[in-house]
Each structure stands twice: as structure tokens, then as C-alpha cells.
Amino acid sequence: MTIWTDLADIEYKLYYLDANGIKTRVLEAGTGEPLILLHGTGGHIEAYARNMKGLSEKFRVICIDMVGHGYSDKPNREYGIDFYSEHLLGVIQALGLSKVYLSGESLGGWVAAWFAAEHPEYVKAMVLNTPGNVKNKLDVMTRLKESTIKAVVDANYENVKTRLEWLMYDKSQVTEELIQCRYHIYTRPEYKEAVYNIVCLQDIEIREKYSWDSSWCGKINVPTLLAWTDHDPTSTVEEGKPLQDMIPGSEFIVIKDAGHWPQWEKPEEFNEIVINFLLEKTTKVAVQ
């Protein structure tokens, strides 16, 4: 299977919108309640290619290149979690949406949680998967920063492949097409400047301003599922569990035999988890 084979038999549209002055690439499919998907550090909408068909059977799926990523605009400034969150708000407003579901992977999960804490009026429920180095481990931050910069500044097949393989438990899931897709993004001239803004969150002085903490997580008042994996290279299950205590009423699930990208390695299981949780929580709220 390839990215575009996964999308071949569904009706989708690929377009750009203006999110408060930031040109933003969007992949959309399906009808129904809107579900926005947010990728991780250095990622892009193709990270969710294997999920669009299944999720679009139940939702209006809106997958974006976050600011500074993919083919979206890359303003020259630090990309803090608050900046990503405000970009997400701009996307929601540009689409004229009043309430959305959110699902974010790694950085995207961090952004989704921050957004739900700051703008709860826009969020119905959310699924956060492998939301990235909860304990601010310096070795993980260093490896992620160095490998991301190397994949961009010294972009070649092997560097990009290595960066992608770090995400996977099953390295064979890194396809030639995925490598080429990311290589074409990373070799765009503007990305060589943007990559330093992207990895700023791997510097502890900047990261600490947004660290997972009950002071802001405690403001989240929407149904939240934390979807971990048993082979996440950034945080173990034991390191992820404290988030359940920080986010009131949240639930926790472990996806087996997957790394940092369960949505890619285990797409059917991931889709089922997202669909069941979001629709179940919505139904319960409606009944109450």
C-alpha cells in the first residue's frame, strides 16, 4: 500500500486556507462532525494517510500541516506550543467551525491538549497519542533535535530514512514513498531556516514554559483519551500514566507492537479506538 493508494477510493480534497495570515495546507475527507488531526515534530499531513479512509466514514476529517511544517507557511520565529495553538484556532475560525474533535500525535497531542485548556469552548473530545517526552528527558530531546536538523540541513535518503525509522517499532513500515515525500519537504529552501524554529522545543529553557503540568492540564474539561504504545521511543507507558492524573477524567489505553506512530503502524486499531471513544463520549453527553 502507498499513501495515494490509501486515498484512491475516497472522495477527498487537498487545498490551502488562510489561518490569520498563515497559508495552511489541508487534506479533508468525509462528512459529519469535524475531526482535526495534528501531526508531530517535523511531520506533515501524510502522517495520517492511512487513517483518512476509516475515519472519514464517521467524521469530516481535517488534517493540516501545522505552522512551520510541510507546505504551510514558515514565519521566522520560535514555534512554541502557544503559537501552534493559536494557529489551530485560526484554522478552526477560517473553516467557520464552532466545535471540533481533536486527535494529535506527539507534538500534535501536546498542542491539542494546550488548545483544549485555553479554548475549551471549541473542543468536544480528543484523543492524544504518544504526546512526546512527558518527562523532558534530555537524551530524547538531544536525539530528536540532532536527527531532525541533520535530516534537513544534510538532507539525503539515509538521513531522512533514519529519522523516520526512529518513529517506528516495525522499521519495515518506513516505505520508499514516505521517505521521498519527507525528503521533498525537507529539501525546500525555507525549511532549512524553519527547522531551527521547529526544534526550539527541544531546548529545555524554552520547553519548560510548556511542560506537562497540572497547572494547565487541570483546566482541560473535555473527554480525553491518552493512547500510548508499548514501544514509544520518547516515553514509556509508566512515564505517560501521570498525564491521566493531570487531565481530569481522562482515560488511558496502550496500543501493542507500535512505536511513536501508532496511527501509521496500526491504522485499523487506531481508527477503531478514535471512533469508539469520540462517538461514545458524544453519545453520553447527549443523553445526559
Short mmCIF file of C-alpha atoms in Angstrom, two decimals:
data_model
loop_
_atom_site.label_atom_id
_atom_site.label_comp_id
_atom_site.label_asym_id
_atom_site.label_seq_id
_atom_site.Cartn_x
_atom_site.Cartn_y
_atom_site.Cartn_z
CA MET A 1 0.00 0.00 0.00
CA THR A 2 1.10 3.56 -0.68
CA ILE A 3 -0.09 6.91 0.58
CA TRP A 4 -2.09 7.68 -2.51
CA THR A 5 -3.40 4.13 -2.81
CA ASP A 6 -4.82 4.59 0.68
CA LEU A 7 -6.65 7.67 -0.59
CA ALA A 8 -7.53 6.34 -4.05
CA ASP A 9 -11.10 5.20 -3.39
CA ILE A 10 -12.32 8.01 -1.16
CA GLU A 11 -13.54 11.47 -2.06
CA TYR A 12 -11.08 14.00 -0.64
CA LYS A 13 -9.80 17.48 -1.32
CA LEU A 14 -6.37 18.98 -0.87
CA TYR A 15 -6.37 22.75 -0.50
CA TYR A 16 -4.92 25.77 1.27
CA LEU A 17 -6.62 28.19 3.63
CA ASP A 18 -5.62 31.44 5.31
CA ALA A 19 -5.37 30.99 9.09
CA ASN A 20 -4.84 34.53 10.36
CA GLY A 21 -2.29 35.22 7.64
CA ILE A 22 -0.66 31.76 7.67
CA LYS A 23 -1.14 29.84 4.42
CA THR A 24 -2.04 26.35 5.62
CA ARG A 25 -2.21 23.08 3.67
CA VAL A 26 -5.27 20.94 4.40
CA LEU A 27 -6.36 17.42 3.46
CA GLU A 28 -10.06 16.82 4.02
CA ALA A 29 -12.43 13.89 3.56
CA GLY A 30 -15.82 12.78 4.82
CA THR A 31 -18.87 14.45 6.29
CA GLY A 32 -20.32 14.76 9.76
CA GLU A 33 -18.77 16.26 12.87
CA PRO A 34 -15.31 17.77 12.23
CA LEU A 35 -12.24 15.90 13.47
CA ILE A 36 -8.93 17.75 13.18
CA LEU A 37 -5.74 15.67 13.02
CA LEU A 38 -2.40 17.14 14.15
CA HIS A 39 0.97 15.58 13.26
CA GLY A 40 4.22 15.59 15.24
CA THR A 41 7.55 17.44 15.15
CA GLY A 42 8.83 17.69 11.58
CA GLY A 43 5.68 16.00 10.32
CA HIS A 44 3.05 16.71 7.68
CA ILE A 45 -0.43 15.58 6.65
CA GLU A 46 0.84 12.39 5.01
CA ALA A 47 1.45 11.02 8.51
CA TYR A 48 -2.30 10.34 8.62
CA ALA A 49 -2.74 8.99 5.08
CA ARG A 50 -3.59 5.51 6.39
CA ASN A 51 -6.33 6.90 8.64
CA MET A 52 -8.28 9.13 6.28
CA LYS A 53 -10.47 6.41 4.77
CA GLY A 54 -11.53 4.78 8.03
CA LEU A 55 -12.04 7.97 9.99
CA SER A 56 -13.86 9.75 7.16
CA GLU A 57 -16.60 7.13 7.31
CA LYS A 58 -17.67 8.68 10.62
CA PHE A 59 -16.29 12.23 10.63
CA ARG A 60 -15.43 15.21 8.49
CA VAL A 61 -11.68 14.65 8.79
CA ILE A 62 -9.49 17.75 8.51
CA CYS A 63 -5.75 17.08 8.53
CA ILE A 64 -3.41 20.07 8.46
CA ASP A 65 0.25 20.89 8.04
CA MET A 66 0.84 22.82 11.26
CA VAL A 67 2.54 26.19 11.02
CA GLY A 68 6.20 25.83 10.05
CA HIS A 69 5.64 22.29 8.77
CA GLY A 70 5.00 20.56 5.48
CA TYR A 71 3.88 23.03 2.84
CA SER A 72 2.31 25.53 5.23
CA ASP A 73 3.89 28.96 5.82
CA LYS A 74 7.02 29.14 7.93
CA PRO A 75 7.30 32.50 9.70
CA ASN A 76 10.75 33.08 11.17
CA ARG A 77 10.09 32.89 14.91
CA GLU A 78 10.17 30.31 17.70
CA TYR A 79 7.39 27.76 17.43
CA GLY A 80 6.12 27.39 20.97
CA ILE A 81 3.06 25.37 21.92
CA ASP A 82 1.09 28.59 22.32
CA PHE A 83 1.93 29.61 18.73
CA TYR A 84 0.82 26.23 17.36
CA SER A 85 -2.35 26.53 19.42
CA GLU A 86 -3.16 29.96 18.03
CA HIS A 87 -2.57 28.66 14.51
CA LEU A 88 -5.06 25.87 15.23
CA LEU A 89 -7.56 28.47 16.40
CA GLY A 90 -7.01 30.35 13.14
CA VAL A 91 -7.73 27.17 11.16
CA ILE A 92 -10.94 26.49 13.08
CA GLN A 93 -12.12 30.06 12.61
CA ALA A 94 -11.20 30.10 8.93
CA LEU A 95 -13.34 26.98 8.43
CA GLY A 96 -16.23 28.53 10.37
CA LEU A 97 -16.35 25.68 12.89
CA SER A 98 -17.89 26.05 16.32
CA LYS A 99 -16.99 22.68 17.89
CA VAL A 100 -14.42 20.09 16.84
CA TYR A 101 -12.95 16.79 17.84
CA LEU A 102 -9.15 16.74 18.07
CA SER A 103 -6.59 13.99 17.70
CA GLY A 104 -2.89 14.74 17.84
CA GLU A 105 0.24 12.63 17.63
CA SER A 106 3.39 13.57 19.57
CA LEU A 107 3.75 17.37 19.23
CA GLY A 108 0.21 17.40 17.83
CA GLY A 109 -1.11 15.80 21.01
CA TRP A 110 0.70 18.40 23.11
CA VAL A 111 -0.82 21.18 21.01
CA ALA A 112 -4.30 19.66 21.18
CA ALA A 113 -4.12 19.45 24.98
CA TRP A 114 -2.86 23.03 25.30
CA PHE A 115 -5.60 24.23 22.95
CA ALA A 116 -8.29 22.40 24.92
CA ALA A 117 -7.01 24.04 28.13
CA GLU A 118 -7.02 27.53 26.59
CA HIS A 119 -10.08 27.26 24.30
CA PRO A 120 -12.37 24.58 25.78
CA GLU A 121 -15.39 26.11 24.10
CA TYR A 122 -14.17 24.77 20.75
CA VAL A 123 -13.43 21.16 21.74
CA LYS A 124 -15.92 18.28 22.07
CA ALA A 125 -13.47 15.50 22.93
CA MET A 126 -9.94 14.45 22.00
CA VAL A 127 -7.53 11.57 21.58
CA LEU A 128 -3.85 12.25 22.30
CA ASN A 129 -1.45 9.57 21.12
CA THR A 130 2.18 9.30 22.21
CA PRO A 131 2.32 13.03 23.05
CA GLY A 132 6.05 13.10 23.38
CA ASN A 133 8.71 13.00 26.10
CA VAL A 134 6.44 13.83 29.01
CA LYS A 135 9.38 13.82 31.45
CA ASN A 136 11.54 16.21 29.36
CA LYS A 137 14.32 13.62 29.13
CA LEU A 138 17.45 15.38 27.86
CA ASP A 139 18.71 12.39 25.87
CA VAL A 140 15.44 12.19 23.93
CA MET A 141 15.44 15.94 23.31
CA THR A 142 19.04 15.85 22.09
CA ARG A 143 18.46 12.92 19.76
CA LEU A 144 15.29 14.40 18.31
CA LYS A 145 16.88 17.80 17.78
CA GLU A 146 20.06 16.47 16.21
CA SER A 147 18.35 13.92 13.96
CA THR A 148 15.75 16.43 12.75
CA ILE A 149 18.33 19.10 11.94
CA LYS A 150 20.56 16.53 10.23
CA ALA A 151 17.67 15.24 8.12
CA VAL A 152 17.04 18.79 6.87
CA VAL A 153 20.42 20.54 6.75
CA ASP A 154 22.21 17.44 5.45
CA ALA A 155 19.18 16.08 3.65
CA ASN A 156 19.78 12.80 1.87
CA TYR A 157 17.98 9.49 1.60
CA GLU A 158 19.71 7.84 4.56
CA ASN A 159 19.29 10.75 6.98
CA VAL A 160 15.58 11.09 6.22
CA LYS A 161 15.12 7.32 6.43
CA THR A 162 16.89 7.20 9.81
CA ARG A 163 14.69 9.99 11.15
CA LEU A 164 11.55 8.11 10.06
CA GLU A 165 12.74 4.73 11.34
CA TRP A 166 13.15 6.25 14.80
CA LEU A 167 9.36 6.66 14.85
CA MET A 168 8.54 3.03 14.13
CA TYR A 169 8.66 -0.20 16.09
CA ASP A 170 8.47 -2.11 12.81
CA LYS A 171 11.12 -0.40 10.67
CA SER A 172 9.71 -2.01 7.52
CA GLN A 173 6.76 0.35 7.83
CA VAL A 174 9.03 3.15 6.57
CA THR A 175 8.17 2.96 2.90
CA GLU A 176 10.14 4.36 -0.01
CA GLU A 177 7.25 6.67 -0.78
CA LEU A 178 7.18 8.06 2.76
CA ILE A 179 10.93 8.71 2.63
CA GLN A 180 10.63 10.51 -0.71
CA CYS A 181 7.64 12.52 0.48
CA ARG A 182 9.51 13.79 3.53
CA TYR A 183 12.74 14.32 1.54
CA HIS A 184 10.93 16.66 -0.87
CA ILE A 185 9.57 18.67 2.07
CA TYR A 186 12.88 18.80 3.93
CA THR A 187 14.81 19.99 0.87
CA ARG A 188 12.61 23.02 0.28
CA PRO A 189 14.83 26.12 0.85
CA GLU A 190 12.58 27.68 3.50
CA TYR A 191 12.72 24.51 5.60
CA LYS A 192 16.42 24.93 6.34
CA GLU A 193 15.57 28.05 8.34
CA ALA A 194 12.32 26.73 9.77
CA VAL A 195 13.85 23.57 11.20
CA TYR A 196 15.63 25.55 13.94
CA ASN A 197 12.33 27.14 14.94
CA ILE A 198 10.68 23.70 14.88
CA VAL A 199 13.22 22.12 17.24
CA CYS A 200 13.28 25.02 19.70
CA LEU A 201 11.05 22.94 21.99
CA GLN A 202 13.97 20.53 22.40
CA ASP A 203 15.83 23.27 24.32
CA ILE A 204 14.93 22.89 27.98
CA GLU A 205 14.79 26.66 28.64
CA ILE A 206 12.02 27.03 26.06
CA ARG A 207 10.36 23.67 26.69
CA GLU A 208 9.86 24.27 30.41
CA LYS A 209 7.35 27.05 29.67
CA TYR A 210 5.03 24.43 28.18
CA SER A 211 5.92 21.31 30.18
CA TRP A 212 3.09 18.94 31.03
CA ASP A 213 1.81 20.10 34.40
CA SER A 214 -1.45 20.02 36.33
CA SER A 215 -1.42 23.84 36.47
CA TRP A 216 -2.66 23.93 32.87
CA CYS A 217 -3.72 20.33 32.25
CA GLY A 218 -6.16 20.72 35.13
CA LYS A 219 -8.12 23.24 33.05
CA ILE A 220 -8.98 20.60 30.44
CA ASN A 221 -12.66 19.80 30.87
CA VAL A 222 -13.40 17.72 27.76
CA PRO A 223 -13.36 13.91 27.43
CA THR A 224 -9.74 12.90 26.75
CA LEU A 225 -8.17 9.58 25.82
CA LEU A 226 -4.41 9.08 26.15
CA ALA A 227 -3.36 6.44 23.61
CA TRP A 228 0.13 5.17 24.39
CA THR A 229 2.21 2.41 22.85
CA ASP A 230 4.48 -0.23 24.34
CA HIS A 231 7.47 0.86 22.21
CA ASP A 232 7.28 4.66 22.18
CA PRO A 233 10.90 5.91 21.93
CA THR A 234 10.09 9.14 23.80
CA SER A 235 8.15 8.00 26.87
CA THR A 236 7.39 4.63 28.44
CA VAL A 237 3.89 3.67 29.49
CA GLU A 238 4.92 4.28 33.09
CA GLU A 239 6.11 7.79 32.21
CA GLY A 240 2.90 8.51 30.33
CA LYS A 241 0.50 7.38 33.03
CA PRO A 242 0.88 10.51 35.21
CA LEU A 243 -0.85 12.50 32.47
CA GLN A 244 -4.02 10.65 33.37
CA ASP A 245 -3.88 12.23 36.82
CA MET A 246 -3.10 15.68 35.40
CA ILE A 247 -6.05 15.71 32.95
CA PRO A 248 -9.33 15.41 34.89
CA GLY A 249 -11.40 12.36 33.97
CA SER A 250 -9.04 11.23 31.22
CA GLU A 251 -8.70 7.61 30.13
CA PHE A 252 -5.58 5.64 29.18
CA ILE A 253 -5.05 2.86 26.66
CA VAL A 254 -1.97 1.04 25.34
CA ILE A 255 -1.57 0.02 21.70
CA LYS A 256 0.67 -3.04 21.41
CA ASP A 257 3.57 -3.55 18.99
CA ALA A 258 3.81 0.08 17.86
CA GLY A 259 6.26 2.94 18.28
CA HIS A 260 5.72 6.69 18.06
CA TRP A 261 3.33 6.49 15.07
CA PRO A 262 0.56 4.03 16.04
CA GLN A 263 -1.74 5.76 13.56
CA TRP A 264 0.62 4.57 10.80
CA GLU A 265 1.74 1.20 12.15
CA LYS A 266 -1.67 0.09 13.46
CA PRO A 267 -4.15 2.13 11.39
CA GLU A 268 -7.21 -0.13 11.78
CA GLU A 269 -6.76 -0.43 15.55
CA PHE A 270 -6.02 3.27 15.89
CA ASN A 271 -9.08 4.26 13.84
CA GLU A 272 -11.32 1.98 15.88
CA ILE A 273 -10.01 3.45 19.15
CA VAL A 274 -10.57 7.04 17.95
CA ILE A 275 -14.03 6.37 16.53
CA ASN A 276 -15.28 4.41 19.53
CA PHE A 277 -14.00 6.89 22.11
CA LEU A 278 -15.17 10.07 20.42
CA LEU A 279 -18.60 8.78 19.46
CA GLU A 280 -19.15 7.08 22.81
CA LYS A 281 -18.33 10.24 24.73
CA THR A 282 -20.52 12.36 22.49
CA THR A 283 -23.43 9.96 22.92
CA LYS A 284 -23.08 10.01 26.70
CA VAL A 285 -23.01 13.81 26.79
CA ALA A 286 -26.07 13.98 24.54
CA VAL A 287 -28.01 11.54 26.76
CA GLN A 288 -27.13 13.46 29.91
#
